[in-house]
Every structure is written in structure tokens, then in C-alpha cells.
XYZ file of C-alpha atoms in Angstrom:
249
model
C 57.789 -36.709 0.375
C 55.446 -33.753 -0.047
C 56.693 -30.570 -1.716
C 60.184 -31.994 -2.352
C 61.821 -31.221 -5.701
C 64.273 -34.091 -5.376
C 64.814 -37.831 -4.975
C 67.685 -39.384 -3.056
C 69.201 -42.481 -1.482
C 70.446 -42.083 2.090
C 72.438 -45.289 2.294
C 69.515 -47.406 3.438
C 66.311 -46.124 1.864
C 65.181 -44.274 -1.252
C 63.049 -41.144 -1.007
C 61.023 -39.589 -3.824
C 59.531 -36.123 -3.735
C 56.125 -35.164 -5.061
C 57.676 -32.158 -6.772
C 56.954 -28.543 -6.107
C 58.167 -25.742 -8.384
C 60.513 -27.502 -10.798
C 59.388 -31.127 -11.131
C 56.353 -33.334 -11.278
C 56.479 -36.344 -8.888
C 59.975 -37.774 -9.183
C 58.993 -41.376 -9.813
C 59.883 -41.888 -13.488
C 61.620 -45.120 -14.550
C 65.043 -43.513 -15.025
C 64.927 -41.704 -11.665
C 63.962 -44.913 -9.847
C 66.805 -46.719 -11.645
C 69.165 -43.882 -10.764
C 68.435 -44.122 -7.033
C 68.709 -47.907 -7.161
C 72.053 -47.309 -8.842
C 73.370 -45.482 -5.798
C 72.568 -48.592 -3.802
C 74.491 -50.685 -6.334
C 77.530 -48.397 -6.016
C 77.378 -48.779 -2.247
C 77.180 -52.553 -2.654
C 80.257 -52.550 -4.884
C 82.289 -50.902 -2.139
C 81.241 -47.291 -2.316
C 82.719 -44.164 -3.841
C 83.557 -41.121 -1.779
C 80.818 -38.616 -2.551
C 82.922 -35.679 -3.649
C 85.130 -34.651 -6.530
C 85.822 -37.171 -9.283
C 84.794 -40.215 -7.237
C 81.428 -38.574 -6.523
C 81.006 -37.800 -10.225
C 81.673 -41.460 -11.049
C 79.092 -42.402 -8.425
C 76.511 -40.159 -10.096
C 77.494 -41.374 -13.548
C 76.975 -45.066 -12.817
C 73.617 -44.176 -11.254
C 72.679 -42.348 -14.485
C 73.873 -45.275 -16.611
C 71.843 -47.731 -14.538
C 68.799 -45.457 -14.704
C 69.131 -45.274 -18.473
C 69.596 -49.042 -18.854
C 66.657 -49.678 -16.508
C 64.493 -47.684 -18.899
C 65.674 -49.749 -21.888
C 65.066 -52.953 -19.913
C 61.517 -51.985 -18.938
C 60.626 -51.107 -22.517
C 62.161 -54.320 -23.870
C 60.773 -56.739 -21.288
C 57.529 -55.094 -20.186
C 56.698 -52.615 -22.917
C 53.237 -54.087 -23.483
C 52.148 -53.898 -19.868
C 49.737 -51.154 -18.792
C 51.643 -48.212 -17.439
C 54.779 -49.013 -19.440
C 53.455 -48.609 -22.987
C 54.500 -44.980 -23.102
C 58.050 -45.661 -21.866
C 60.397 -44.285 -24.514
C 63.988 -45.288 -23.634
C 66.680 -42.765 -24.407
C 69.877 -41.211 -23.077
C 68.081 -38.411 -21.226
C 67.768 -38.245 -17.443
C 64.597 -36.695 -16.020
C 62.842 -36.132 -19.348
C 59.467 -37.058 -17.836
C 59.704 -34.788 -14.807
C 60.276 -31.195 -15.750
C 57.518 -28.648 -15.461
C 59.353 -26.228 -17.724
C 62.379 -28.223 -18.937
C 62.623 -30.991 -21.523
C 65.159 -33.010 -19.503
C 67.582 -32.555 -16.651
C 70.648 -34.240 -18.133
C 71.576 -35.338 -21.645
C 74.136 -38.137 -21.646
C 74.628 -37.938 -25.402
C 75.199 -34.181 -25.465
C 75.955 -33.070 -21.877
C 76.415 -29.412 -22.767
C 72.863 -29.096 -24.126
C 70.956 -30.049 -20.963
C 69.033 -27.892 -18.506
C 71.851 -28.745 -16.139
C 74.849 -28.246 -18.494
C 77.736 -30.661 -18.049
C 81.193 -31.023 -19.610
C 82.057 -33.728 -22.077
C 85.823 -33.471 -21.503
C 88.109 -33.025 -18.520
C 88.680 -29.301 -18.010
C 86.196 -28.464 -20.751
C 83.240 -26.117 -20.804
C 81.156 -26.322 -17.587
C 83.825 -28.411 -15.813
C 83.878 -27.876 -12.031
C 87.040 -27.949 -9.939
C 86.738 -31.231 -7.993
C 88.237 -29.502 -4.947
C 85.623 -26.736 -4.902
C 82.785 -26.539 -2.408
C 80.138 -26.324 -5.136
C 78.029 -29.478 -5.419
C 80.596 -31.508 -3.438
C 83.173 -30.762 -6.111
C 80.799 -30.945 -9.082
C 79.473 -34.478 -8.613
C 76.270 -33.756 -10.602
C 78.176 -31.745 -13.193
C 81.401 -33.603 -13.964
C 79.427 -36.852 -14.183
C 78.645 -35.683 -17.715
C 82.128 -36.799 -18.798
C 81.786 -40.537 -18.002
C 78.147 -40.326 -19.134
C 79.304 -39.095 -22.536
C 81.943 -41.846 -22.631
C 79.241 -44.465 -22.032
C 77.029 -43.258 -24.869
C 79.998 -43.224 -27.256
C 80.917 -46.741 -26.153
C 77.373 -47.782 -27.109
C 78.100 -46.515 -30.626
C 81.413 -48.387 -30.747
C 80.349 -51.809 -29.449
C 76.602 -51.818 -28.837
C 74.598 -50.847 -25.772
C 74.660 -54.157 -23.880
C 78.367 -54.780 -24.431
C 79.180 -51.192 -23.474
C 77.178 -51.493 -20.261
C 78.881 -54.782 -19.425
C 82.322 -53.206 -19.924
C 81.504 -50.147 -17.799
C 79.864 -52.119 -15.002
C 82.692 -54.663 -14.846
C 85.209 -51.811 -14.700
C 83.443 -50.543 -11.589
C 83.068 -54.023 -10.130
C 86.678 -55.099 -10.675
C 88.623 -51.850 -10.256
C 86.536 -49.487 -8.104
C 88.450 -47.442 -5.540
C 86.860 -45.318 -2.819
C 88.757 -42.285 -4.104
C 88.747 -42.747 -7.854
C 89.770 -40.077 -10.332
C 88.319 -39.875 -13.815
C 91.757 -40.625 -15.238
C 92.103 -43.763 -13.110
C 88.668 -44.887 -14.244
C 89.665 -44.356 -17.882
C 92.881 -46.332 -17.385
C 90.941 -49.228 -15.839
C 88.373 -49.095 -18.658
C 91.039 -49.410 -21.366
C 92.841 -52.168 -19.483
C 89.686 -54.242 -19.154
C 88.678 -53.573 -22.762
C 92.086 -54.751 -24.025
C 91.750 -57.938 -21.980
C 88.234 -58.702 -23.162
C 87.742 -57.288 -26.652
C 90.950 -56.047 -28.195
C 89.138 -55.287 -31.451
C 87.682 -52.083 -29.930
C 90.649 -51.001 -27.818
C 92.070 -48.393 -30.183
C 88.663 -46.728 -30.708
C 88.136 -46.632 -26.941
C 91.569 -45.090 -26.440
C 90.838 -42.454 -29.078
C 87.525 -41.665 -27.342
C 89.221 -41.210 -23.965
C 91.890 -38.997 -25.544
C 89.078 -36.881 -27.016
C 87.636 -36.533 -23.511
C 91.113 -35.677 -22.149
C 91.041 -38.635 -19.803
C 94.235 -40.238 -21.073
C 97.277 -39.081 -23.073
C 97.422 -39.509 -26.848
C 98.368 -42.967 -28.036
C 101.832 -42.832 -29.674
C 101.913 -43.841 -33.295
C 103.882 -47.028 -34.007
C 107.434 -46.336 -35.096
C 108.131 -47.085 -38.747
C 111.586 -48.067 -39.932
C 113.360 -45.348 -41.918
C 113.062 -45.710 -45.684
C 115.890 -47.528 -47.431
C 117.327 -44.775 -49.599
C 119.847 -47.067 -51.211
C 117.219 -48.748 -53.400
C 115.198 -47.503 -56.309
C 112.067 -48.936 -57.829
C 114.242 -51.478 -59.649
C 115.961 -52.631 -56.485
C 119.205 -50.833 -57.377
C 120.589 -47.466 -56.475
C 120.330 -44.530 -58.787
C 124.073 -44.052 -58.419
C 126.852 -46.548 -57.852
C 127.519 -47.435 -54.253
C 131.197 -46.964 -54.783
C 132.959 -44.095 -56.433
C 134.824 -44.386 -58.600
C 133.007 -47.456 -59.907
C 134.678 -50.806 -60.200
C 135.938 -51.850 -63.608
C 133.589 -54.020 -65.561
C 136.466 -55.788 -67.379
C 137.081 -59.445 -66.803
C 139.510 -60.271 -64.019
C 143.102 -60.856 -65.011
C 144.128 -64.545 -65.258
C 146.188 -65.778 -62.365
C 149.150 -66.567 -64.596
C 149.685 -62.955 -65.611
């Protein structure tokens, strides 16, 4: 579309602008993957496009756009037109006239469009506000950040599989970020318990779930010393150490 500084999916078709004041033509690999991602979300059952559910919609689209870029480089990196594809965790890094990238999934606060990395953190938008449908393009930085950290914990492909299956198996039309986090941990514990505690700690850091209680330890046994005996007799006064009296006395 001429003179359009945007790309979008309308539920049936994808539209890509030629750019005007802010962007070059919006047809980079990650943007195409992002718009395809909105179609995937719709195919999974759809997420209401406002508040937290809208942010999760935008986040999965970003994740799919990012993974599409990695896929193209891995599978078709030697083909003409794809040799300069440099996969990363940026969104829109090949589009900006005056900006390096639009969103930074690894460090959401540092992007041209700053995003939070934690619920209620810096740049967080009230999901009930009228701005950006409740911050769908802003609060998506939180699950985006979670995804990149999951890549560090378990590897990119396994992290993507966990995130996508969480959407596929547990998606709700009105999904909060906390409900998404709960579903993510539940699925992780069922599939790969070895990473569960690290994932829980990550979600606590992002304020998406409460701190995990430390396991209760039994109280120390104060009646024993390093030799297995008490420092002081258990009975006071102490028993006599003389031999017992014979029964005939």
C-alpha cells in the first residue's frame, strides 16, 4: 500500500506499506513472519485484541517473526536475496529510516518503542486504558523478554516449542499475562522438569507469578553434639554410675 508506514493482518489478508516518513517498505523477513503470526494466533482460536490478551497476541507474532528469520537464515541462507539475513531478537531492524530497530526482545526498554520487561515495571501500560488498545504493542515486551530468557535456559528451538505449545494447549480468548505464565510453568513441569525452577525464577523476576516458597527444613536437633551426645546430661541430677544393687540386698 502506497505511503503507508505500517503492515497489518485484517483477519483474512496481510497488507504491507511502502513506507513514508518512518519506514522503508515494510517487507522484511521478521515483519512478514510477524503478520503471518497473527494468522496463526487466529487459527489457534484467537486472542481478544486488547489488554493482556492483545499483548500476548502481539508477542507470539513477534516470536514467530523472529523464528522465521532464524529459519530463513538456516535453511536458505545461501540463496540470492537471503545472504544478508542476519537473525536476531530485534523486530523491524531492517526498516527504520532513522531508528536502528522498532522493538528489542532481549532488552525491551532500549528500543525505539520502549517496552516493559516486568509486570507493572517501567513503560508498562494499564491494560484497561484506551492507549494502544490497552498497550498491546507495549506490554508485549514482557512475554517477549520471557521468550529470549527461555532461549538462554533451554535453547532456542526448545524454548519456541514450549511457548508455542503453551498457546496451542492453553490459549484463552481473554488471557492475562499471569494466566499465561501459570500455563507455561505447568507445561514445562510436565515436559522438562529439569528447567522448571529456573523458569519459575524467571517469571518471578518478571512479576508474573509469586515467589516460589523455599522447602521447609526440619529444625536442628539441639540435643546432639558433634560426637552424637549432648553437651550436658539429659537428666539432672545425673543418674548414678555405680553398679546396680544385687536383688538379694
